[in-house]
Amino acid sequence: MTILPTCTSQSRCFDGTIGFYRHFSDVCRTEMRFSVYLPPQATGATLPIVYWLSGLTCTEENFMIKAGAQQFAAQYGLILVAPDTSPRNLGLPGETETWDFGAGAGFYVDATTDPWNAHYRMYTYVTEELPALMAAFFPGDRQRQGIMGHSMGGHGALICALRNPDRYRSVSAFAPIAAPMGCAWGQKAFRGYLGTDSTAWQAYDASQIVIHSAWNQPILIDQGTADPFLPQGQLLPEVFEQACAQAGKELILRRQEGYDHSYSFIATFIADHLRHHAMALR
C-alpha cells in the first residue's frame, strides 16, 4: 500500500507552493526524498508534470533553489518534480568514498550487482514509482508528462524518455552525459552498478538507445561551450548528435557560447526549456 509522503517543509512561491517530501520507497527499499512545485493553477485542476533529474552530488533541493524555474512553471501551469539523485545513508561499502559513484550518483539505472541492486534502482523509481506517487497524492496528469535534467540527470532524462515514448511527451537536457559508455564517469558507474559486461550498459546509453527508439518528438539540448567537462570528454554531445542524425530523430542542440556547467547556465535558459515542455504538454 502506498503511504502518504511526509512534507518536511513548504513555501509559497509565485502564488504556488514548493514542498519538500520524504517517503519510504518500495523500489529502493529505503527512505527517498523529492520536491514538488505546484503552480497556482493546481487548485482545482489536473496539470501536466515535468520531472527534473539533477546531476552528480545534487539532492532534491538544488533545482528548486537555484534554477529559477518556478516563475515559468506558474506561467505555463506546469507541476515540477525533482527527486534526489540516489538512495542515501545505507551503510554500503564504498557508498560515500567518491563523489561520482554511490550516494548522490545513482546514474538513473537499476543496479544489477551486489550490494547496489538491493537499493539503487533509480530508473524504476523515476519512471514508475514516483509518477504513481504523484498521481495518487498530487494533482498531476500521468498522461501528460515531460522530463528534463542536467549532466548525469540529463543522461537520465534522455534514457527515460527514449525508452518510454508512451509515458513522456517531451524531453530536454542541459549538458547531458550523452554517451556514458564512452566517458570515464559513465564507465565507472556502469561497471560498478551493472557489472563488467558492456552489452548490459547499452540499455542506459542514450546514444545507443536513440538509434532504435520509437521516440518521435523534438529533443532539446543546451550545451555551454565553456563547460570544463566538454574538453575532458565526459559529455560527448557530438556522439549523440551523430546518433540522432543516423536515426532520423529531431535534435535541437544549441551550443551556448561562453556558458559553463553551473546553475547560472541552467537559470539562463530554463525558460526556453519549460516553454518547450509546455508546448508539447498543453
JSON list of C-alpha atoms in Angstrom, two decimals, residues 13-220:
[
{"chain": "A", "resi": 13, "resn": "CYS", "atom": "CA", "xyz": [6.36, 30.92, -4.46]},
{"chain": "A", "resi": 14, "resn": "PHE", "atom": "CA", "xyz": [4.82, 32.81, -7.42]},
{"chain": "A", "resi": 15, "resn": "ASP", "atom": "CA", "xyz": [1.37, 32.16, -5.92]},
{"chain": "A", "resi": 16, "resn": "GLY", "atom": "CA", "xyz": [2.08, 28.44, -5.84]},
{"chain": "A", "resi": 17, "resn": "THR", "atom": "CA", "xyz": [3.94, 26.28, -3.33]},
{"chain": "A", "resi": 18, "resn": "ILE", "atom": "CA", "xyz": [7.29, 24.50, -3.13]},
{"chain": "A", "resi": 19, "resn": "GLY", "atom": "CA", "xyz": [7.15, 21.41, -0.94]},
{"chain": "A", "resi": 20, "resn": "PHE", "atom": "CA", "xyz": [9.89, 19.04, 0.18]},
{"chain": "A", "resi": 21, "resn": "TYR", "atom": "CA", "xyz": [8.83, 15.46, 0.91]},
{"chain": "A", "resi": 22, "resn": "ARG", "atom": "CA", "xyz": [10.12, 12.12, 2.14]},
{"chain": "A", "resi": 23, "resn": "HIS", "atom": "CA", "xyz": [8.58, 8.68, 1.85]},
{"chain": "A", "resi": 24, "resn": "PHE", "atom": "CA", "xyz": [9.50, 5.03, 2.07]},
{"chain": "A", "resi": 25, "resn": "SER", "atom": "CA", "xyz": [10.26, 3.70, -1.39]},
{"chain": "A", "resi": 26, "resn": "ASP", "atom": "CA", "xyz": [9.23, 0.13, -2.15]},
{"chain": "A", "resi": 27, "resn": "VAL", "atom": "CA", "xyz": [11.52, 0.18, -5.18]},
{"chain": "A", "resi": 28, "resn": "CYS", "atom": "CA", "xyz": [14.65, 1.45, -3.42]},
{"chain": "A", "resi": 29, "resn": "ARG", "atom": "CA", "xyz": [13.75, -0.21, -0.09]},
{"chain": "A", "resi": 30, "resn": "THR", "atom": "CA", "xyz": [14.68, 2.87, 1.89]},
{"chain": "A", "resi": 31, "resn": "GLU", "atom": "CA", "xyz": [13.51, 6.41, 2.53]},
{"chain": "A", "resi": 32, "resn": "MET", "atom": "CA", "xyz": [13.65, 8.66, -0.53]},
{"chain": "A", "resi": 33, "resn": "ARG", "atom": "CA", "xyz": [13.18, 12.40, -0.87]},
{"chain": "A", "resi": 34, "resn": "PHE", "atom": "CA", "xyz": [11.73, 14.62, -3.57]},
{"chain": "A", "resi": 35, "resn": "SER", "atom": "CA", "xyz": [10.50, 18.17, -4.08]},
{"chain": "A", "resi": 36, "resn": "VAL", "atom": "CA", "xyz": [7.41, 19.47, -5.85]},
{"chain": "A", "resi": 37, "resn": "TYR", "atom": "CA", "xyz": [6.41, 22.87, -7.16]},
{"chain": "A", "resi": 38, "resn": "LEU", "atom": "CA", "xyz": [2.64, 23.25, -7.50]},
{"chain": "A", "resi": 39, "resn": "PRO", "atom": "CA", "xyz": [1.72, 26.33, -9.57]},
{"chain": "A", "resi": 40, "resn": "PRO", "atom": "CA", "xyz": [-1.35, 28.38, -8.67]},
{"chain": "A", "resi": 41, "resn": "GLN", "atom": "CA", "xyz": [-3.42, 26.58, -11.34]},
{"chain": "A", "resi": 42, "resn": "ALA", "atom": "CA", "xyz": [-3.09, 23.33, -9.35]},
{"chain": "A", "resi": 43, "resn": "THR", "atom": "CA", "xyz": [-6.04, 24.40, -7.21]},
{"chain": "A", "resi": 44, "resn": "GLY", "atom": "CA", "xyz": [-8.95, 22.61, -8.82]},
{"chain": "A", "resi": 45, "resn": "ALA", "atom": "CA", "xyz": [-7.12, 21.35, -11.93]},
{"chain": "A", "resi": 46, "resn": "THR", "atom": "CA", "xyz": [-5.10, 18.34, -13.04]},
{"chain": "A", "resi": 47, "resn": "LEU", "atom": "CA", "xyz": [-1.91, 19.65, -14.60]},
{"chain": "A", "resi": 48, "resn": "PRO", "atom": "CA", "xyz": [0.97, 18.39, -16.74]},
{"chain": "A", "resi": 49, "resn": "ILE", "atom": "CA", "xyz": [4.10, 17.27, -14.85]},
{"chain": "A", "resi": 50, "resn": "VAL", "atom": "CA", "xyz": [7.71, 17.93, -15.77]},
{"chain": "A", "resi": 51, "resn": "TYR", "atom": "CA", "xyz": [10.31, 15.86, -13.92]},
{"chain": "A", "resi": 52, "resn": "TRP", "atom": "CA", "xyz": [13.76, 17.29, -13.29]},
{"chain": "A", "resi": 53, "resn": "LEU", "atom": "CA", "xyz": [16.69, 14.91, -12.77]},
{"chain": "A", "resi": 54, "resn": "SER", "atom": "CA", "xyz": [19.72, 16.51, -11.12]},
{"chain": "A", "resi": 55, "resn": "GLY", "atom": "CA", "xyz": [23.41, 15.82, -11.65]},
{"chain": "A", "resi": 56, "resn": "LEU", "atom": "CA", "xyz": [26.23, 14.34, -9.63]},
{"chain": "A", "resi": 57, "resn": "THR", "atom": "CA", "xyz": [26.37, 15.31, -5.91]},
{"chain": "A", "resi": 58, "resn": "CYS", "atom": "CA", "xyz": [22.97, 17.06, -6.07]},
{"chain": "A", "resi": 59, "resn": "THR", "atom": "CA", "xyz": [19.86, 16.44, -3.98]},
{"chain": "A", "resi": 60, "resn": "GLU", "atom": "CA", "xyz": [16.16, 17.20, -4.40]},
{"chain": "A", "resi": 61, "resn": "GLU", "atom": "CA", "xyz": [16.90, 20.78, -3.31]},
{"chain": "A", "resi": 62, "resn": "ASN", "atom": "CA", "xyz": [19.35, 22.13, -5.92]},
{"chain": "A", "resi": 63, "resn": "PHE", "atom": "CA", "xyz": [16.96, 22.66, -8.80]},
{"chain": "A", "resi": 64, "resn": "MET", "atom": "CA", "xyz": [14.15, 24.17, -6.73]},
{"chain": "A", "resi": 65, "resn": "ILE", "atom": "CA", "xyz": [16.53, 26.62, -5.06]},
{"chain": "A", "resi": 66, "resn": "LYS", "atom": "CA", "xyz": [18.88, 27.58, -7.90]},
{"chain": "A", "resi": 67, "resn": "ALA", "atom": "CA", "xyz": [17.21, 27.25, -11.32]},
{"chain": "A", "resi": 68, "resn": "GLY", "atom": "CA", "xyz": [14.59, 29.99, -11.08]},
{"chain": "A", "resi": 69, "resn": "ALA", "atom": "CA", "xyz": [12.08, 27.71, -12.76]},
{"chain": "A", "resi": 70, "resn": "GLN", "atom": "CA", "xyz": [9.02, 28.39, -10.63]},
{"chain": "A", "resi": 71, "resn": "GLN", "atom": "CA", "xyz": [8.01, 31.67, -12.27]},
{"chain": "A", "resi": 72, "resn": "PHE", "atom": "CA", "xyz": [7.84, 29.95, -15.67]},
{"chain": "A", "resi": 73, "resn": "ALA", "atom": "CA", "xyz": [6.09, 26.88, -14.29]},
{"chain": "A", "resi": 74, "resn": "ALA", "atom": "CA", "xyz": [3.49, 29.25, -12.81]},
{"chain": "A", "resi": 75, "resn": "GLN", "atom": "CA", "xyz": [3.17, 31.00, -16.17]},
{"chain": "A", "resi": 76, "resn": "TYR", "atom": "CA", "xyz": [2.64, 27.76, -18.09]},
{"chain": "A", "resi": 77, "resn": "GLY", "atom": "CA", "xyz": [0.74, 25.79, -15.45]},
{"chain": "A", "resi": 78, "resn": "LEU", "atom": "CA", "xyz": [3.32, 23.03, -15.02]},
{"chain": "A", "resi": 79, "resn": "ILE", "atom": "CA", "xyz": [3.97, 20.91, -11.94]},
{"chain": "A", "resi": 80, "resn": "LEU", "atom": "CA", "xyz": [7.71, 20.44, -11.33]},
{"chain": "A", "resi": 81, "resn": "VAL", "atom": "CA", "xyz": [9.04, 17.34, -9.55]},
{"chain": "A", "resi": 82, "resn": "ALA", "atom": "CA", "xyz": [12.68, 16.82, -8.57]},
{"chain": "A", "resi": 83, "resn": "PRO", "atom": "CA", "xyz": [13.76, 13.55, -6.90]},
{"chain": "A", "resi": 84, "resn": "ASP", "atom": "CA", "xyz": [17.01, 13.01, -5.04]},
{"chain": "A", "resi": 85, "resn": "THR", "atom": "CA", "xyz": [19.84, 11.55, -7.11]},
{"chain": "A", "resi": 86, "resn": "SER", "atom": "CA", "xyz": [20.25, 8.29, -5.17]},
{"chain": "A", "resi": 87, "resn": "PRO", "atom": "CA", "xyz": [19.33, 6.39, -2.03]},
{"chain": "A", "resi": 88, "resn": "ARG", "atom": "CA", "xyz": [21.37, 7.54, 0.98]},
{"chain": "A", "resi": 89, "resn": "ASN", "atom": "CA", "xyz": [22.67, 6.51, 4.41]},
{"chain": "A", "resi": 90, "resn": "LEU", "atom": "CA", "xyz": [22.54, 2.79, 3.72]},
{"chain": "A", "resi": 91, "resn": "GLY", "atom": "CA", "xyz": [25.97, 1.97, 5.11]},
{"chain": "A", "resi": 92, "resn": "LEU", "atom": "CA", "xyz": [27.05, 0.17, 1.93]},
{"chain": "A", "resi": 93, "resn": "PRO", "atom": "CA", "xyz": [30.80, -0.32, 1.42]},
{"chain": "A", "resi": 94, "resn": "GLY", "atom": "CA", "xyz": [32.12, 2.47, -0.79]},
{"chain": "A", "resi": 95, "resn": "GLU", "atom": "CA", "xyz": [28.82, 4.37, -0.65]},
{"chain": "A", "resi": 96, "resn": "THR", "atom": "CA", "xyz": [30.42, 7.73, 0.20]},
{"chain": "A", "resi": 97, "resn": "GLU", "atom": "CA", "xyz": [34.06, 7.24, -0.79]},
{"chain": "A", "resi": 98, "resn": "THR", "atom": "CA", "xyz": [33.90, 9.18, -4.07]},
{"chain": "A", "resi": 99, "resn": "TRP", "atom": "CA", "xyz": [31.65, 11.94, -5.40]},
{"chain": "A", "resi": 100, "resn": "ASP", "atom": "CA", "xyz": [30.95, 10.26, -8.76]},
{"chain": "A", "resi": 101, "resn": "PHE", "atom": "CA", "xyz": [29.72, 6.88, -7.51]},
{"chain": "A", "resi": 102, "resn": "GLY", "atom": "CA", "xyz": [27.37, 5.81, -4.72]},
{"chain": "A", "resi": 103, "resn": "ALA", "atom": "CA", "xyz": [25.48, 8.42, -2.70]},
{"chain": "A", "resi": 104, "resn": "GLY", "atom": "CA", "xyz": [24.50, 11.35, -4.90]},
{"chain": "A", "resi": 105, "resn": "ALA", "atom": "CA", "xyz": [25.44, 9.42, -8.04]},
{"chain": "A", "resi": 106, "resn": "GLY", "atom": "CA", "xyz": [22.75, 6.85, -8.78]},
{"chain": "A", "resi": 107, "resn": "PHE", "atom": "CA", "xyz": [23.04, 7.44, -12.55]},
{"chain": "A", "resi": 108, "resn": "TYR", "atom": "CA", "xyz": [19.33, 6.62, -13.01]},
{"chain": "A", "resi": 109, "resn": "VAL", "atom": "CA", "xyz": [19.99, 2.92, -13.63]},
{"chain": "A", "resi": 110, "resn": "ASP", "atom": "CA", "xyz": [18.60, -0.21, -11.98]},
{"chain": "A", "resi": 111, "resn": "ALA", "atom": "CA", "xyz": [21.73, -1.76, -10.48]},
{"chain": "A", "resi": 112, "resn": "THR", "atom": "CA", "xyz": [22.27, -5.47, -11.03]},
{"chain": "A", "resi": 113, "resn": "THR", "atom": "CA", "xyz": [25.45, -6.01, -8.99]},
{"chain": "A", "resi": 114, "resn": "ASP", "atom": "CA", "xyz": [25.69, -6.70, -5.28]},
{"chain": "A", "resi": 115, "resn": "PRO", "atom": "CA", "xyz": [25.26, -4.74, -2.96]},
{"chain": "A", "resi": 116, "resn": "TRP", "atom": "CA", "xyz": [23.82, -1.94, -5.11]},
{"chain": "A", "resi": 117, "resn": "ASN", "atom": "CA", "xyz": [21.00, -3.98, -6.63]},
{"chain": "A", "resi": 118, "resn": "ALA", "atom": "CA", "xyz": [19.06, -4.06, -3.35]},
{"chain": "A", "resi": 119, "resn": "HIS", "atom": "CA", "xyz": [18.55, -0.28, -3.27]},
{"chain": "A", "resi": 120, "resn": "TYR", "atom": "CA", "xyz": [19.99, 1.56, -6.28]},
{"chain": "A", "resi": 121, "resn": "ARG", "atom": "CA", "xyz": [17.04, 1.24, -8.64]},
{"chain": "A", "resi": 122, "resn": "MET", "atom": "CA", "xyz": [16.67, 4.85, -9.71]},
{"chain": "A", "resi": 123, "resn": "TYR", "atom": "CA", "xyz": [15.43, 4.07, -13.22]},
{"chain": "A", "resi": 124, "resn": "THR", "atom": "CA", "xyz": [12.34, 2.25, -11.95]},
{"chain": "A", "resi": 125, "resn": "TYR", "atom": "CA", "xyz": [11.93, 4.77, -9.16]},
{"chain": "A", "resi": 126, "resn": "VAL", "atom": "CA", "xyz": [11.82, 7.68, -11.61]},
{"chain": "A", "resi": 127, "resn": "THR", "atom": "CA", "xyz": [9.76, 6.05, -14.36]},
{"chain": "A", "resi": 128, "resn": "GLU", "atom": "CA", "xyz": [7.27, 4.08, -12.26]},
{"chain": "A", "resi": 129, "resn": "GLU", "atom": "CA", "xyz": [7.14, 4.66, -8.50]},
{"chain": "A", "resi": 130, "resn": "LEU", "atom": "CA", "xyz": [7.44, 8.44, -8.41]},
{"chain": "A", "resi": 131, "resn": "PRO", "atom": "CA", "xyz": [4.81, 9.01, -11.16]},
{"chain": "A", "resi": 132, "resn": "ALA", "atom": "CA", "xyz": [2.45, 6.67, -9.31]},
{"chain": "A", "resi": 133, "resn": "LEU", "atom": "CA", "xyz": [3.04, 8.67, -6.15]},
{"chain": "A", "resi": 134, "resn": "MET", "atom": "CA", "xyz": [2.33, 11.91, -7.98]},
{"chain": "A", "resi": 135, "resn": "ALA", "atom": "CA", "xyz": [-0.90, 10.52, -9.42]},
{"chain": "A", "resi": 136, "resn": "ALA", "atom": "CA", "xyz": [-2.07, 9.28, -6.03]},
{"chain": "A", "resi": 137, "resn": "PHE", "atom": "CA", "xyz": [-1.37, 12.33, -3.89]},
{"chain": "A", "resi": 138, "resn": "PHE", "atom": "CA", "xyz": [-0.86, 15.35, -6.18]},
{"chain": "A", "resi": 139, "resn": "PRO", "atom": "CA", "xyz": [-2.96, 16.95, -8.96]},
{"chain": "A", "resi": 140, "resn": "GLY", "atom": "CA", "xyz": [-0.72, 15.64, -11.72]},
{"chain": "A", "resi": 141, "resn": "ASP", "atom": "CA", "xyz": [-1.74, 14.12, -15.06]},
{"chain": "A", "resi": 142, "resn": "ARG", "atom": "CA", "xyz": [0.20, 10.92, -15.86]},
{"chain": "A", "resi": 143, "resn": "GLN", "atom": "CA", "xyz": [-0.95, 11.21, -19.47]},
{"chain": "A", "resi": 144, "resn": "ARG", "atom": "CA", "xyz": [0.94, 14.49, -19.83]},
{"chain": "A", "resi": 145, "resn": "GLN", "atom": "CA", "xyz": [4.48, 14.02, -18.56]},
{"chain": "A", "resi": 146, "resn": "GLY", "atom": "CA", "xyz": [7.77, 15.56, -19.64]},
{"chain": "A", "resi": 147, "resn": "ILE", "atom": "CA", "xyz": [11.27, 15.00, -18.31]},
{"chain": "A", "resi": 148, "resn": "MET", "atom": "CA", "xyz": [14.46, 17.04, -18.26]},
{"chain": "A", "resi": 149, "resn": "GLY", "atom": "CA", "xyz": [17.75, 17.13, -16.40]},
{"chain": "A", "resi": 150, "resn": "HIS", "atom": "CA", "xyz": [21.33, 18.31, -16.08]},
{"chain": "A", "resi": 151, "resn": "SER", "atom": "CA", "xyz": [24.60, 16.42, -16.60]},
{"chain": "A", "resi": 152, "resn": "MET", "atom": "CA", "xyz": [24.05, 12.98, -15.02]},
{"chain": "A", "resi": 153, "resn": "GLY", "atom": "CA", "xyz": [20.39, 13.99, -14.83]},
{"chain": "A", "resi": 154, "resn": "GLY", "atom": "CA", "xyz": [20.40, 14.96, -18.50]},
{"chain": "A", "resi": 155, "resn": "HIS", "atom": "CA", "xyz": [21.58, 11.43, -19.22]},
{"chain": "A", "resi": 156, "resn": "GLY", "atom": "CA", "xyz": [18.74, 10.16, -17.02]},
{"chain": "A", "resi": 157, "resn": "ALA", "atom": "CA", "xyz": [16.12, 12.29, -18.76]},
{"chain": "A", "resi": 158, "resn": "LEU", "atom": "CA", "xyz": [17.21, 11.15, -22.20]},
{"chain": "A", "resi": 159, "resn": "ILE", "atom": "CA", "xyz": [17.18, 7.44, -21.39]},
{"chain": "A", "resi": 160, "resn": "CYS", "atom": "CA", "xyz": [13.85, 7.62, -19.57]},
{"chain": "A", "resi": 161, "resn": "ALA", "atom": "CA", "xyz": [12.16, 9.38, -22.49]},
{"chain": "A", "resi": 162, "resn": "LEU", "atom": "CA", "xyz": [13.78, 7.37, -25.26]},
{"chain": "A", "resi": 163, "resn": "ARG", "atom": "CA", "xyz": [12.95, 4.06, -23.59]},
{"chain": "A", "resi": 164, "resn": "ASN", "atom": "CA", "xyz": [9.38, 5.13, -22.74]},
{"chain": "A", "resi": 165, "resn": "PRO", "atom": "CA", "xyz": [7.87, 7.20, -25.55]},
{"chain": "A", "resi": 166, "resn": "ASP", "atom": "CA", "xyz": [4.44, 6.09, -24.34]},
{"chain": "A", "resi": 167, "resn": "ARG", "atom": "CA", "xyz": [5.00, 7.69, -20.91]},
{"chain": "A", "resi": 168, "resn": "TYR", "atom": "CA", "xyz": [6.64, 11.01, -21.79]},
{"chain": "A", "resi": 169, "resn": "ARG", "atom": "CA", "xyz": [5.61, 13.59, -24.37]},
{"chain": "A", "resi": 170, "resn": "SER", "atom": "CA", "xyz": [8.65, 15.87, -24.08]},
{"chain": "A", "resi": 171, "resn": "VAL", "atom": "CA", "xyz": [12.33, 15.76, -23.14]},
{"chain": "A", "resi": 172, "resn": "SER", "atom": "CA", "xyz": [15.18, 18.23, -22.77]},
{"chain": "A", "resi": 173, "resn": "ALA", "atom": "CA", "xyz": [18.60, 18.38, -21.15]},
{"chain": "A", "resi": 174, "resn": "PHE", "atom": "CA", "xyz": [21.36, 20.71, -20.05]},
{"chain": "A", "resi": 175, "resn": "ALA", "atom": "CA", "xyz": [24.90, 19.46, -20.74]},
{"chain": "A", "resi": 176, "resn": "PRO", "atom": "CA", "xyz": [23.90, 15.79, -20.54]},
{"chain": "A", "resi": 177, "resn": "ILE", "atom": "CA", "xyz": [26.31, 12.88, -20.25]},
{"chain": "A", "resi": 178, "resn": "ALA", "atom": "CA", "xyz": [25.11, 11.95, -23.70]},
{"chain": "A", "resi": 179, "resn": "ALA", "atom": "CA", "xyz": [27.23, 8.86, -24.40]},
{"chain": "A", "resi": 180, "resn": "PRO", "atom": "CA", "xyz": [28.16, 7.41, -20.99]},
{"chain": "A", "resi": 181, "resn": "MET", "atom": "CA", "xyz": [29.70, 4.23, -22.40]},
{"chain": "A", "resi": 182, "resn": "GLY", "atom": "CA", "xyz": [32.39, 6.43, -23.93]},
{"chain": "A", "resi": 183, "resn": "CYS", "atom": "CA", "xyz": [33.34, 8.54, -20.89]},
{"chain": "A", "resi": 184, "resn": "ALA", "atom": "CA", "xyz": [35.07, 7.93, -17.57]},
{"chain": "A", "resi": 185, "resn": "TRP", "atom": "CA", "xyz": [32.06, 8.90, -15.43]},
{"chain": "A", "resi": 186, "resn": "GLY", "atom": "CA", "xyz": [29.74, 6.53, -17.26]},
{"chain": "A", "resi": 187, "resn": "GLN", "atom": "CA", "xyz": [32.21, 3.66, -17.41]},
{"chain": "A", "resi": 188, "resn": "LYS", "atom": "CA", "xyz": [32.87, 3.85, -13.67]},
{"chain": "A", "resi": 189, "resn": "ALA", "atom": "CA", "xyz": [29.16, 3.97, -12.83]},
{"chain": "A", "resi": 190, "resn": "PHE", "atom": "CA", "xyz": [28.12, 1.25, -15.26]},
{"chain": "A", "resi": 191, "resn": "ARG", "atom": "CA", "xyz": [30.92, -1.09, -14.20]},
{"chain": "A", "resi": 192, "resn": "GLY", "atom": "CA", "xyz": [30.01, -0.62, -10.55]},
{"chain": "A", "resi": 193, "resn": "TYR", "atom": "CA", "xyz": [26.22, -0.85, -10.90]},
{"chain": "A", "resi": 194, "resn": "LEU", "atom": "CA", "xyz": [25.83, -3.16, -13.91]},
{"chain": "A", "resi": 195, "resn": "GLY", "atom": "CA", "xyz": [28.97, -5.31, -13.99]},
{"chain": "A", "resi": 196, "resn": "THR", "atom": "CA", "xyz": [31.78, -5.72, -16.48]},
{"chain": "A", "resi": 197, "resn": "ASP", "atom": "CA", "xyz": [29.72, -6.96, -19.45]},
{"chain": "A", "resi": 198, "resn": "SER", "atom": "CA", "xyz": [29.40, -3.79, -21.51]},
{"chain": "A", "resi": 199, "resn": "THR", "atom": "CA", "xyz": [26.50, -5.16, -23.54]},
{"chain": "A", "resi": 200, "resn": "ALA", "atom": "CA", "xyz": [24.33, -4.57, -20.45]},
{"chain": "A", "resi": 201, "resn": "TRP", "atom": "CA", "xyz": [25.37, -0.92, -20.48]},
{"chain": "A", "resi": 202, "resn": "GLN", "atom": "CA", "xyz": [23.72, -0.22, -23.83]},
{"chain": "A", "resi": 203, "resn": "ALA", "atom": "CA", "xyz": [20.26, -0.08, -22.23]},
{"chain": "A", "resi": 204, "resn": "TYR", "atom": "CA", "xyz": [21.35, 3.05, -20.34]},
{"chain": "A", "resi": 205, "resn": "ASP", "atom": "CA", "xyz": [23.29, 4.91, -23.05]},
{"chain": "A", "resi": 206, "resn": "ALA", "atom": "CA", "xyz": [21.18, 7.49, -24.89]},
{"chain": "A", "resi": 207, "resn": "SER", "atom": "CA", "xyz": [23.44, 7.40, -27.95]},
{"chain": "A", "resi": 208, "resn": "GLN", "atom": "CA", "xyz": [22.78, 3.67, -28.24]},
{"chain": "A", "resi": 209, "resn": "ILE", "atom": "CA", "xyz": [19.07, 3.77, -27.39]},
{"chain": "A", "resi": 210, "resn": "VAL", "atom": "CA", "xyz": [18.11, 6.58, -29.76]},
{"chain": "A", "resi": 211, "resn": "ILE", "atom": "CA", "xyz": [19.05, 4.56, -32.84]},
{"chain": "A", "resi": 212, "resn": "HIS", "atom": "CA", "xyz": [16.22, 2.09, -32.22]},
{"chain": "A", "resi": 213, "resn": "SER", "atom": "CA", "xyz": [13.84, 4.19, -30.10]},
{"chain": "A", "resi": 214, "resn": "ALA", "atom": "CA", "xyz": [10.27, 4.92, -31.19]},
{"chain": "A", "resi": 215, "resn": "TRP", "atom": "CA", "xyz": [10.59, 8.46, -29.79]},
{"chain": "A", "resi": 216, "resn": "ASN", "atom": "CA", "xyz": [9.20, 10.93, -32.35]},
{"chain": "A", "resi": 217, "resn": "GLN", "atom": "CA", "xyz": [9.26, 14.31, -30.58]},
{"chain": "A", "resi": 218, "resn": "PRO", "atom": "CA", "xyz": [11.90, 17.08, -30.76]},
{"chain": "A", "resi": 219, "resn": "ILE", "atom": "CA", "xyz": [14.79, 16.68, -28.30]},
{"chain": "A", "resi": 220, "resn": "LEU", "atom": "CA", "xyz": [16.12, 19.96, -26.89]}
]
